Amino acid sequence: LKPSWPQVAAGQEPRACIRRASHRAMAKAAKKSGRKGQEPVTRDYTIHLHKYLHRIQFKKRAPRAIREIRRFASRAMTTKD
């Protein structure tokens, strides 16, 4: 049976580890050079309320629909308000 990693002389690193380290460094550099701030974006969504209001009493459907719309918006925009 062959070992999964090649035998390396003392003081040397396997090539794969070096490659991964440089890849991480490049990814960090690319992230930092991205947009400085988030710009507002307008999107249109269709919210399928039936699946959120299924088996909900009729009295409680309107308040529940409003809560579900707010919850969907907070998830879509990644914000609490």
Short mmCIF file of C-alpha atoms in Angstrom, two decimals:
data_model
loop_
_atom_site.label_atom_id
_atom_site.label_comp_id
_atom_site.label_asym_id
_atom_site.label_seq_id
_atom_site.Cartn_x
_atom_site.Cartn_y
_atom_site.Cartn_z
CA LEU A 1 0.00 0.00 0.00
CA LYS A 2 1.22 3.47 -0.89
CA PRO A 3 0.78 6.32 1.56
CA SER A 4 -1.72 8.99 0.49
CA TRP A 5 0.91 11.73 0.79
CA PRO A 6 4.32 11.29 -0.82
CA GLN A 7 7.24 10.88 1.52
CA VAL A 8 8.92 14.25 1.93
CA ALA A 9 12.49 14.93 3.07
CA ALA A 10 12.86 16.73 6.40
CA GLY A 11 12.21 20.47 6.20
CA GLN A 12 10.21 20.32 2.94
CA GLU A 13 6.48 20.80 2.56
CA PRO A 14 4.37 18.83 0.11
CA ARG A 15 3.48 20.79 -3.02
CA ALA A 16 -0.30 20.58 -2.44
CA CYS A 17 -0.04 22.45 0.87
CA ILE A 18 1.92 25.26 -0.74
CA ARG A 19 -0.66 25.56 -3.50
CA ARG A 20 -3.55 25.78 -1.02
CA ALA A 21 -1.81 28.46 1.03
CA SER A 22 -1.22 30.67 -2.01
CA HIS A 23 -4.82 30.13 -3.12
CA ARG A 24 -6.08 31.40 0.27
CA ALA A 25 -3.84 34.44 0.06
CA MET A 26 -5.18 35.27 -3.40
CA ALA A 27 -8.78 34.89 -2.18
CA LYS A 28 -8.19 37.30 0.71
CA ALA A 29 -6.64 39.86 -1.63
CA ALA A 30 -9.59 39.57 -4.01
CA LYS A 31 -12.10 40.02 -1.19
CA LYS A 32 -10.44 43.17 0.06
CA SER A 33 -10.39 44.80 -3.35
CA GLY A 34 -14.18 44.36 -3.82
CA ARG A 35 -16.92 46.95 -3.31
CA LYS A 36 -16.37 49.22 -0.34
CA GLY A 37 -20.05 49.61 0.57
CA GLN A 38 -23.27 47.91 -0.38
CA GLU A 39 -25.43 49.80 -2.81
CA PRO A 40 -29.24 49.61 -2.67
CA VAL A 41 -30.75 47.13 -5.12
CA THR A 42 -34.39 46.85 -6.20
CA ARG A 43 -35.78 43.37 -6.79
CA ASP A 44 -39.28 42.05 -7.42
CA TYR A 45 -40.35 38.88 -5.63
CA THR A 46 -43.53 36.84 -5.76
CA ILE A 47 -44.21 35.39 -2.33
CA HIS A 48 -46.27 32.21 -2.42
CA LEU A 49 -48.41 32.92 0.66
CA HIS A 50 -50.48 29.75 0.36
CA LYS A 51 -47.61 27.60 1.55
CA TYR A 52 -47.00 29.93 4.52
CA LEU A 53 -50.68 30.13 5.50
CA HIS A 54 -51.63 26.49 4.97
CA ARG A 55 -53.77 25.18 7.87
CA ILE A 56 -53.90 28.59 9.58
CA GLN A 57 -57.25 29.66 11.02
CA PHE A 58 -59.00 32.32 8.87
CA LYS A 59 -59.06 34.80 11.75
CA LYS A 60 -55.29 34.64 12.05
CA ARG A 61 -54.35 34.58 8.35
CA ALA A 62 -53.95 38.34 7.79
CA PRO A 63 -51.63 38.95 10.77
CA ARG A 64 -49.70 35.80 9.94
CA ALA A 65 -49.35 36.87 6.27
CA ILE A 66 -47.88 40.21 7.35
CA ARG A 67 -45.42 38.43 9.66
CA GLU A 68 -44.41 36.02 6.89
CA ILE A 69 -43.88 38.86 4.40
CA ARG A 70 -41.65 40.68 6.89
CA ARG A 71 -39.74 37.48 7.60
CA PHE A 72 -39.24 36.85 3.88
CA ALA A 73 -38.06 40.41 3.30
CA SER A 74 -35.59 40.23 6.18
CA ARG A 75 -34.16 36.98 4.77
CA ALA A 76 -33.98 38.32 1.21
CA MET A 77 -32.37 41.62 2.21
CA THR A 78 -30.32 40.17 5.10
CA THR A 79 -31.48 42.84 7.52
CA LYS A 80 -33.80 42.98 10.54
CA ASP A 81 -35.80 46.05 9.55
#
